[in-house]
Coordinates of C-alpha atoms and ligand atoms in Angstrom, one line a residue:
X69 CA 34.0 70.1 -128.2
X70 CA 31.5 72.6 -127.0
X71 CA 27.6 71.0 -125.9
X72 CA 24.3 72.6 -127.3
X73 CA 21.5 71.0 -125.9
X74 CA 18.2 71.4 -127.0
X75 CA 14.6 71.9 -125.6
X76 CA 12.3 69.2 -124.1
X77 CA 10.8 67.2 -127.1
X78 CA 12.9 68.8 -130.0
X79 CA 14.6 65.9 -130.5
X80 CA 12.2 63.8 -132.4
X81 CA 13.7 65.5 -136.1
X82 CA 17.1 64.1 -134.9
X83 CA 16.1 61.1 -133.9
X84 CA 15.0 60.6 -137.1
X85 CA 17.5 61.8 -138.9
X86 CA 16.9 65.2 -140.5
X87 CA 20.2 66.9 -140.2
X88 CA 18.9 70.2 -139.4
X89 CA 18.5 71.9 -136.0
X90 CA 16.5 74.8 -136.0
X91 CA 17.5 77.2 -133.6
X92 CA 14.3 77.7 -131.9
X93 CA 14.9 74.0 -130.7
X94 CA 17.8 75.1 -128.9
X95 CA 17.7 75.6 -124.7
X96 CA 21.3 75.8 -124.2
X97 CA 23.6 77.4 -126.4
X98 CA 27.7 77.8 -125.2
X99 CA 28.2 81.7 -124.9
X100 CA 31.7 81.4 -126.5
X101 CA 30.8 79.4 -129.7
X102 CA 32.0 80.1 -132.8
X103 CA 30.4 79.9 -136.3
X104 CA 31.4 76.9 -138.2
X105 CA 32.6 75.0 -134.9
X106 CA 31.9 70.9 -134.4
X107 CA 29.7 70.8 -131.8
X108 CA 28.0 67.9 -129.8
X109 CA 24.1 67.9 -130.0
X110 CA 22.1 66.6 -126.9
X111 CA 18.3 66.1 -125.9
X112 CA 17.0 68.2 -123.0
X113 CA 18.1 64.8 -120.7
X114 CA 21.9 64.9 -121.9
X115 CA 21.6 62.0 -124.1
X116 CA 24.0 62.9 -127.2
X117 CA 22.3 62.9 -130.2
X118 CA 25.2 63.1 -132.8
X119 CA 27.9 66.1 -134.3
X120 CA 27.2 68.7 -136.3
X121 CA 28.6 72.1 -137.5
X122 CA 27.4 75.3 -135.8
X123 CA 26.3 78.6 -137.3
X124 CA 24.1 81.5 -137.0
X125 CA 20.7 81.9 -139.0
X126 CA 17.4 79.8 -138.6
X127 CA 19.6 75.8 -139.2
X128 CA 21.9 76.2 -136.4
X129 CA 23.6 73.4 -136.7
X130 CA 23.8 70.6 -139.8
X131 CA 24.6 67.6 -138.6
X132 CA 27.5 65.5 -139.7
X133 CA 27.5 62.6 -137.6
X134 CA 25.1 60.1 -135.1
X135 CA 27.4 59.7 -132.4
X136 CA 29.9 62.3 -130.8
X137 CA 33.1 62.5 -132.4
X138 CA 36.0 64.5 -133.8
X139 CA 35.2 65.8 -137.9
X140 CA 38.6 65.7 -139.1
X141 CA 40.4 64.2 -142.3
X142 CA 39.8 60.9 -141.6
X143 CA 36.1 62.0 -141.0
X144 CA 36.2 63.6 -144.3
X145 CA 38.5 60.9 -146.4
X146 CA 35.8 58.0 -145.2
X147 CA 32.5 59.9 -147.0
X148 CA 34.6 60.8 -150.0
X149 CA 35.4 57.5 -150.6
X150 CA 31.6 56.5 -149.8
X151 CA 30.4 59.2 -152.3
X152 CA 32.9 57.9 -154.6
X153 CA 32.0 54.2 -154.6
X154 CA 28.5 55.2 -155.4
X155 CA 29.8 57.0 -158.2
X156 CA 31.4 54.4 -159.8
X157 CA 28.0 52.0 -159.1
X158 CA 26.3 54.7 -160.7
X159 CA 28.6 53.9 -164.1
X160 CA 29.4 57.4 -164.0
X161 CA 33.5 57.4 -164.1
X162 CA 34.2 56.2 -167.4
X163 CA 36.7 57.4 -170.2
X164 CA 33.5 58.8 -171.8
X165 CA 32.2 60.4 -168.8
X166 CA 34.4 62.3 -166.4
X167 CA 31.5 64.9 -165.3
X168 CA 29.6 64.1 -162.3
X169 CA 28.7 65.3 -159.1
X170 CA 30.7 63.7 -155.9
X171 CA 28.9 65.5 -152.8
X172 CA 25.5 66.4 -153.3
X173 CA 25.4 68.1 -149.3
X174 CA 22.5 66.2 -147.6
X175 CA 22.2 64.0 -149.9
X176 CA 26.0 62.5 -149.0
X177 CA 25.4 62.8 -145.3
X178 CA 27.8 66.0 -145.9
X179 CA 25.5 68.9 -145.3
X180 CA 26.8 72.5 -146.2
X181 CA 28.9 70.4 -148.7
X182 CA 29.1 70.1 -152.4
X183 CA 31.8 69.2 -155.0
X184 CA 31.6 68.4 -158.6
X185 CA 34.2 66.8 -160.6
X186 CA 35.2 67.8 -163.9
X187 CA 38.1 65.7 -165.2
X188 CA 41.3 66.1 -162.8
X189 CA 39.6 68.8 -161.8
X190 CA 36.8 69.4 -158.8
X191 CA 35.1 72.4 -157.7
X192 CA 34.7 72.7 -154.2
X193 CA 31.3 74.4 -152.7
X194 CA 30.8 75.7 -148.8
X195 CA 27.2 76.2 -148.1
X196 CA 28.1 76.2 -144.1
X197 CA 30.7 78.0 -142.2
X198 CA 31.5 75.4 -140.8
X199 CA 32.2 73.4 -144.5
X200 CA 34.3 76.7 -145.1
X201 CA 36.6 76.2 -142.0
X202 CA 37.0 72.5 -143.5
X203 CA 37.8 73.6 -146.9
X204 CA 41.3 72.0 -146.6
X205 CA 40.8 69.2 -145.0
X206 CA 38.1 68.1 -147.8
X207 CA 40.3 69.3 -150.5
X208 CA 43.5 66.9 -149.2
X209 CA 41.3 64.1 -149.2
X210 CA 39.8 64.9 -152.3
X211 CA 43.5 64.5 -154.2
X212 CA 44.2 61.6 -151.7
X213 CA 40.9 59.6 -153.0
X214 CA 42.6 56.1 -154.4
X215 CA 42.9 55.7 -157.9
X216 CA 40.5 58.9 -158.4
X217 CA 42.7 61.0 -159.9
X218 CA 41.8 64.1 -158.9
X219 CA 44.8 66.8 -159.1
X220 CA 43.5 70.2 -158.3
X221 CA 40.8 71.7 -156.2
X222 CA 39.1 74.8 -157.3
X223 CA 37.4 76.4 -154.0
X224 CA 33.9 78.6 -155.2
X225 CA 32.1 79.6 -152.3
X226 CA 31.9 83.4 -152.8
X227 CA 28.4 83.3 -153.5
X228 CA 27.3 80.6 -151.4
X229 CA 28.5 81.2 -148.0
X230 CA 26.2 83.3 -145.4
X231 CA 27.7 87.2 -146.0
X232 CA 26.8 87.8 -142.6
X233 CA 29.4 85.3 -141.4
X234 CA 32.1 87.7 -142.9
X235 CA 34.1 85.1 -143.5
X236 CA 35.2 87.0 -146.9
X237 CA 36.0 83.4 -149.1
X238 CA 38.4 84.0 -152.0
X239 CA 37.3 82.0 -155.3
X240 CA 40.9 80.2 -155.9
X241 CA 43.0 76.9 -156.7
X242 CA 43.2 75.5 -153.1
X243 CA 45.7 72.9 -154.4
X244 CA 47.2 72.7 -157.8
X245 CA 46.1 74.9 -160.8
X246 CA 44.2 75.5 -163.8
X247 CA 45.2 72.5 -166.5
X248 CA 42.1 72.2 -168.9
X249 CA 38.5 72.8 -168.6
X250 CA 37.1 70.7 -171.6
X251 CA 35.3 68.2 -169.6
X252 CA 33.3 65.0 -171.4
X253 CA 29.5 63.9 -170.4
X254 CA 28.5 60.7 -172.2
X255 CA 30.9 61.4 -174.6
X256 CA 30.2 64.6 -175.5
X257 CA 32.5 67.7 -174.7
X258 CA 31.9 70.9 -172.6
X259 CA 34.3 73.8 -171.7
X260 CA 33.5 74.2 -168.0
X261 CA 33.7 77.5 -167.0
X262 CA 34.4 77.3 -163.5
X263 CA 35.7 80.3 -162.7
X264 CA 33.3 82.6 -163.7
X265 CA 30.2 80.3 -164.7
X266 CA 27.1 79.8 -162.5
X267 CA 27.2 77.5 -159.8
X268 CA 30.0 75.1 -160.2
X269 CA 30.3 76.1 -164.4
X270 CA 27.8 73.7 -165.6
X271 CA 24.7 71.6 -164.5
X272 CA 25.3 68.2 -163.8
X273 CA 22.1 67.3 -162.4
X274 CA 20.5 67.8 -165.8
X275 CA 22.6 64.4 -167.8
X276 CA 20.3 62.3 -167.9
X277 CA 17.0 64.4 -169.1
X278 CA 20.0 65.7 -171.8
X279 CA 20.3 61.5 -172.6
X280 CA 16.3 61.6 -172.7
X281 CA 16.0 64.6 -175.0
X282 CA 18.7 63.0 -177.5
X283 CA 16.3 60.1 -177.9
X284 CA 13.6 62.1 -178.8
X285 CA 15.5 64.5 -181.3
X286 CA 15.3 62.5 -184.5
X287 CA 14.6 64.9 -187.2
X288 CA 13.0 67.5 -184.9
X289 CA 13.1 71.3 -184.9
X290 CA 14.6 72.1 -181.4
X291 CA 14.1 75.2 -179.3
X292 CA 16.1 74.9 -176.1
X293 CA 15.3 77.8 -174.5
X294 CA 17.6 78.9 -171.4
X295 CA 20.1 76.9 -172.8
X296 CA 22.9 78.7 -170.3
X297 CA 25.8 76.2 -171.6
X298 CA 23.9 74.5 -174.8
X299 CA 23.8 71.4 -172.8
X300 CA 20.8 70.0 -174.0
X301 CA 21.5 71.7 -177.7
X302 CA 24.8 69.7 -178.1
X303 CA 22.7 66.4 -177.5
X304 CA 19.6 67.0 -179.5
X305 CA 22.9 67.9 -182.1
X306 CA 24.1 64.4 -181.7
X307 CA 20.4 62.4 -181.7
X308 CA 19.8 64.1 -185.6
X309 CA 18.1 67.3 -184.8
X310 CA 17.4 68.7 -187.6
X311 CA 18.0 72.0 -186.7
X312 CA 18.4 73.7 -183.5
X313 CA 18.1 77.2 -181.8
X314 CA 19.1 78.6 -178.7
X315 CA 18.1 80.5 -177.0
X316 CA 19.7 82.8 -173.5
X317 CA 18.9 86.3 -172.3
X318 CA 22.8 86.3 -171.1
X319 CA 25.1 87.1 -174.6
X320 CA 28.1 85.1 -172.2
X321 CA 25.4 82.2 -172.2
X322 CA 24.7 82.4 -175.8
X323 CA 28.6 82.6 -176.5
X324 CA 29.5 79.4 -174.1
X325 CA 26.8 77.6 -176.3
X326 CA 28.3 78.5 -179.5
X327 CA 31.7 77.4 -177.7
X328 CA 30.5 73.9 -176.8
X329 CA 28.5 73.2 -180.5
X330 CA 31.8 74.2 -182.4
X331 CA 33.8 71.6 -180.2
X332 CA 31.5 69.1 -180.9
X333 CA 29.9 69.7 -184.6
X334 CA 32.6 72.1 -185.6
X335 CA 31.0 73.7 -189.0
X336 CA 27.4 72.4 -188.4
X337 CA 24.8 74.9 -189.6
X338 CA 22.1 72.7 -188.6
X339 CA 22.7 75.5 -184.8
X340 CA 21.7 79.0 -184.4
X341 CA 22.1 80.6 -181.1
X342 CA 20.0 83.6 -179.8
X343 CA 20.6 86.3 -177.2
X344 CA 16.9 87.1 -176.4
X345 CA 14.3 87.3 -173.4
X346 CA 12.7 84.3 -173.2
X347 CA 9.1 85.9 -172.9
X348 CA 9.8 87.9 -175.8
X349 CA 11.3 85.4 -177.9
X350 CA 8.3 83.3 -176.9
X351 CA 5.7 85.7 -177.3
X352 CA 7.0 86.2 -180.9
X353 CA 7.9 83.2 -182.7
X354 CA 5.4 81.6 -185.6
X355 CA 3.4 78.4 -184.8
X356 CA 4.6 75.4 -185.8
X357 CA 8.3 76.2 -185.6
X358 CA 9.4 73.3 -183.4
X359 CA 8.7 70.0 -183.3
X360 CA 11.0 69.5 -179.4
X361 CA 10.7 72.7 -177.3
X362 CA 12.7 72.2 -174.0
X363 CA 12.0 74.9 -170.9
X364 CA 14.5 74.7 -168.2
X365 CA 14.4 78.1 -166.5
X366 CA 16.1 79.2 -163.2
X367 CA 14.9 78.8 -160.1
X368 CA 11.6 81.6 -160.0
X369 CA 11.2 80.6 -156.8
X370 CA 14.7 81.0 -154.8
X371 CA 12.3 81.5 -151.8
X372 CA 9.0 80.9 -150.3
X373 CA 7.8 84.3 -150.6
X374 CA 8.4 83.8 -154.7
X375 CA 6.3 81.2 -154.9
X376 CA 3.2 82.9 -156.3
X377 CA 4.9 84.8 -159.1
X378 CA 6.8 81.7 -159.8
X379 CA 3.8 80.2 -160.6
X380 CA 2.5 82.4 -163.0
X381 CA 5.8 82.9 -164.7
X382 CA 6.1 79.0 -165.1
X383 CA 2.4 79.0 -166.7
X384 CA 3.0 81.5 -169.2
X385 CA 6.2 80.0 -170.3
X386 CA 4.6 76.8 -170.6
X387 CA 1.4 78.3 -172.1
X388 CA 3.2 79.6 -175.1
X389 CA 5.0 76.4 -175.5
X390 CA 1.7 74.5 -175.7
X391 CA 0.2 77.4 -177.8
X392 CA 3.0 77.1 -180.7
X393 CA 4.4 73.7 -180.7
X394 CA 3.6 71.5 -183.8
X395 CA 1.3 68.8 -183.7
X396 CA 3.0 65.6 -182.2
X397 CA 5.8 67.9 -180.8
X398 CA 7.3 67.1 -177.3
X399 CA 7.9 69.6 -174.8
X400 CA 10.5 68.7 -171.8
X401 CA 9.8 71.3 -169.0
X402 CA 11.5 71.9 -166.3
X403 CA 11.6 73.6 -162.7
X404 CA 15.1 73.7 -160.7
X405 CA 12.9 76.0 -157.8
X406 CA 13.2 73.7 -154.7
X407 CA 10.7 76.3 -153.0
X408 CA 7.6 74.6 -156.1
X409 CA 6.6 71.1 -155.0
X410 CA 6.1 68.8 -157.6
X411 CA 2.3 69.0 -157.0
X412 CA 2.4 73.0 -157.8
X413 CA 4.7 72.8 -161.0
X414 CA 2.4 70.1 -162.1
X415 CA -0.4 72.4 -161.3
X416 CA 1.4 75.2 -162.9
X417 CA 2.0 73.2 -166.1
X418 CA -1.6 71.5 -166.3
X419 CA -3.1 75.1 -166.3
X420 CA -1.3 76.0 -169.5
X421 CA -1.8 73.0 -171.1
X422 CA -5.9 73.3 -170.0
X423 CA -5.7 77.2 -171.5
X424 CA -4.4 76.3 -175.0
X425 CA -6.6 73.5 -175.6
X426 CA -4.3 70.9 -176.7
X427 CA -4.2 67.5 -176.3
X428 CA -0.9 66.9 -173.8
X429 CA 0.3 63.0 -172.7
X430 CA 2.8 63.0 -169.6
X431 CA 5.7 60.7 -171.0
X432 CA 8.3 60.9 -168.5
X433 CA 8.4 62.8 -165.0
X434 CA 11.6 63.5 -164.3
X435 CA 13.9 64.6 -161.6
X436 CA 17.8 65.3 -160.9
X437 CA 20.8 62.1 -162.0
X438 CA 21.5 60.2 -159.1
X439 CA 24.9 61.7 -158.8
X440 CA 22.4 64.3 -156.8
X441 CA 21.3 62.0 -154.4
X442 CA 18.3 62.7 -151.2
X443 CA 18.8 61.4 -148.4
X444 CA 15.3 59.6 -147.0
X445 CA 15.5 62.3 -144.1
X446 CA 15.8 64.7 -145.8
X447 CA 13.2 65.3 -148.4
X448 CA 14.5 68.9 -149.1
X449 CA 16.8 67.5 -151.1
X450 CA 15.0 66.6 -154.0
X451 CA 14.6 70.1 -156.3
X452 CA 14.8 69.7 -160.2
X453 CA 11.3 68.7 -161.3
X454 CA 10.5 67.7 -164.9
X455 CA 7.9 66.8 -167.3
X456 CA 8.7 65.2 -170.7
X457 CA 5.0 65.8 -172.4
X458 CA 3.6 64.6 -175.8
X459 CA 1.8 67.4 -177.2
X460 CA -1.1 66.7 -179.8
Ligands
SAH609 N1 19.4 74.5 -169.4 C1 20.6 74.9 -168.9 C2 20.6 75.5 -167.5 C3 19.7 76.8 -167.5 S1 20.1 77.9 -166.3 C4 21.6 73.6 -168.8 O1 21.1 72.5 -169.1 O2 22.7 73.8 -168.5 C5 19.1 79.2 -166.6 C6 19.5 80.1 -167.7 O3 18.4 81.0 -168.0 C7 20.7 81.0 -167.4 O4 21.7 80.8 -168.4 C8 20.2 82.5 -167.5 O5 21.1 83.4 -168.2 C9 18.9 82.3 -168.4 N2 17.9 83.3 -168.2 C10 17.4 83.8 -167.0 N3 16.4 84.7 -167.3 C11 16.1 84.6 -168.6 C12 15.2 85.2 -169.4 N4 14.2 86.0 -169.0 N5 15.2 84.9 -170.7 C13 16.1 84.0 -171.3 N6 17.0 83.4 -170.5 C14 17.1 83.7 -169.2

């Protein structure tokens, strides 16, 4: 294994544990390294600081490991299980529940990582080069996870890797094949759409503000706007909405919706979907039209140079939400942009709730399941923001 050592006082991160190295902090760097190799980190004295994977770009290396060792199956096999274990504490792997995240990256000591389970089915993520290079070794021990079930292991990591690595990753069945993709979420079902659906094909880290919503759909008039998959319309559906629209600027998105109501509620009117703009749609539907109105848009932000048109595209959403809702409606808003702190979508939201004048409660701030773990080093980590809001 090949030695990067790093400069003079750099090593205060590591020590406590972020699992980044930035490669600024590097002083010695092996002139025949590869990207995505397992390297040995050390402080500017030789002491060994832990193991990480290597690659080129501003994080040099993600670390894997405190110690120096070899990442192999075994390596891999022992935080699967870990990840799995908290699964099952979690009460997610139930008969009624067989959606969940398994490796949330950081958040599973397992940077660069990230697999979601659908079924017999889990979709593999690299983020790293060096997660790519170990693509097989994770899937093996993916199937080889006791009593887990797992049969076959989609890889998806055509849009996630670093292009400049050129390492050229094929979307495919690493081991076995396509069987179903009806997956079940507190008892409700969803075709998955791995294949050719954003991220892994749906978003877990949303279940449990979908649970939240149900509570709150008694009766109600429902907009779910960016609805992508209907997730949050096929639970308002269930708590006794009493009607519900959708609403996606993508026609697939509005189509996968209309999909995952008709498995569910086959024949139930009470759904409409709608392949509209979201500004537009918002700009132009009556007051008083909806009693829930949930806003879960994608990430403005994707960087920090986004951040300030972000933030006016989050208040105007929000602004015509406050501006329309009915009195004593609820409005669950959301903000997946890991680039926004809390503190600025708060800001963001409180501005349009100040410009329309309405009286607005904070009922529930919300964030990702805990299938989507942070790690306490790694504050990064935590990215979907939400606010579940009583509007008067
Ligand atoms: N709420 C969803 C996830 C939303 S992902 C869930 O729980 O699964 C964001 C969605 O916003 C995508 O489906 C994308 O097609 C849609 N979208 C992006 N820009 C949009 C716009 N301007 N108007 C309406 N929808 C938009």
């Amino acid at each position: 294994m090949k030695t990067i050592t790093l400069k003079r006082g750099k090593e205060d991160s590591l020590l406590r544990f972020h699992p980044w190295v930035f490669s600024g902090a590097i002083a010695i760097l092996p002139e025949d390294i590869e990207e995505g190799e397992t390297v040995e980190v050390c402080a500017s004295d030789g002491t060994t600081l832990g193991t990480g994977h290597y690659e080129i770009g501003s994080i040099a290396v993600r670390m894997l490991s405190w110690d120096s060792r070899e990442i192999g199956t075994g390596f891999y096999a022992a935080r699967l299980a870990s990840a799995w274990q908290l699964r099952e504490r979690l009460g997610l792997i139930r008969k009624d529940n067989s959606t969940f995240r398994l490796v949330h990256g950081e958040g599973d000591f397992l940077p660069g990582c990230v697999v979601d389970v659908y079924g017999n089915t889990a979709v593999l993520q690299a983020h790293s080069p060096g997660m790519h290079y170990a693509r097989h070794d994770i899937a093996k021990a993916l199937t080889e996870l006791p009593d887990a079930g797992i049969k076959n292991v989609y890889y998806k990591s055509e849009t996630t890797l670093p292009y400049k690595a050129r390492l050229d990753p094929v979307n495919d069945y690493i081991i076995g094949g396509f069987e179903t993709n009806i997956a079940v979420e507190n008892g409700l079902k969803f075709n998955i759409d791995w294949l050719k659906g954003q991220k892994t094909g749906f978003f877990v880290d949303q279940r449990d503000n979908r649970a939240l919503i149900e509570q709150f759909s008694r009766e109600a008039r429902v907009l779910n706007m960016f609805c992508y998959t209907g997730g949050f319309s096929v639970y308002a559906m269930r708590g006794g909405a009493s009607l519900v629209h959708s609403v996606d600027s993508s026609a697939k998105a509005v189509a996968l919706t209309e999909a995952n109501i008709d498995l569910n509620f086959p024949g139930d009117t009470r759904h409409t979907a709608f392949a509209q703009d979201a500004f537009k749609y918002l700009t132009d539907m009556p007051e008083n039209a909806y009693d829930l109105i949930i806003l879960d848009p994608p990430a403005f932000a994707k960087h920090r140079s986004a951040i300030k048109n972000a933030m006016v595209g989050y208040r105007r959403i929000n602004a015509a939400a406050f501006r329309k809702i009915a009195p004593g409606g609820i409005l669950a808003t959301f903000s997946c942009s890991q680039a926004i702190s809390k503190e600025q979508f708060r800001l963001a939201v409180f501005t349009a709730a100040a410009q329309s004048g309405r009286k607005v409660r904070i009922l529930h701030q919300v964030t990702q399941g805990a299938d989507h773990p942070v790690s306490i080093y790694h504050p990064e980590g935590e990215y979907l923001k939400g606010l579940i809001l009583h509007v008067e």
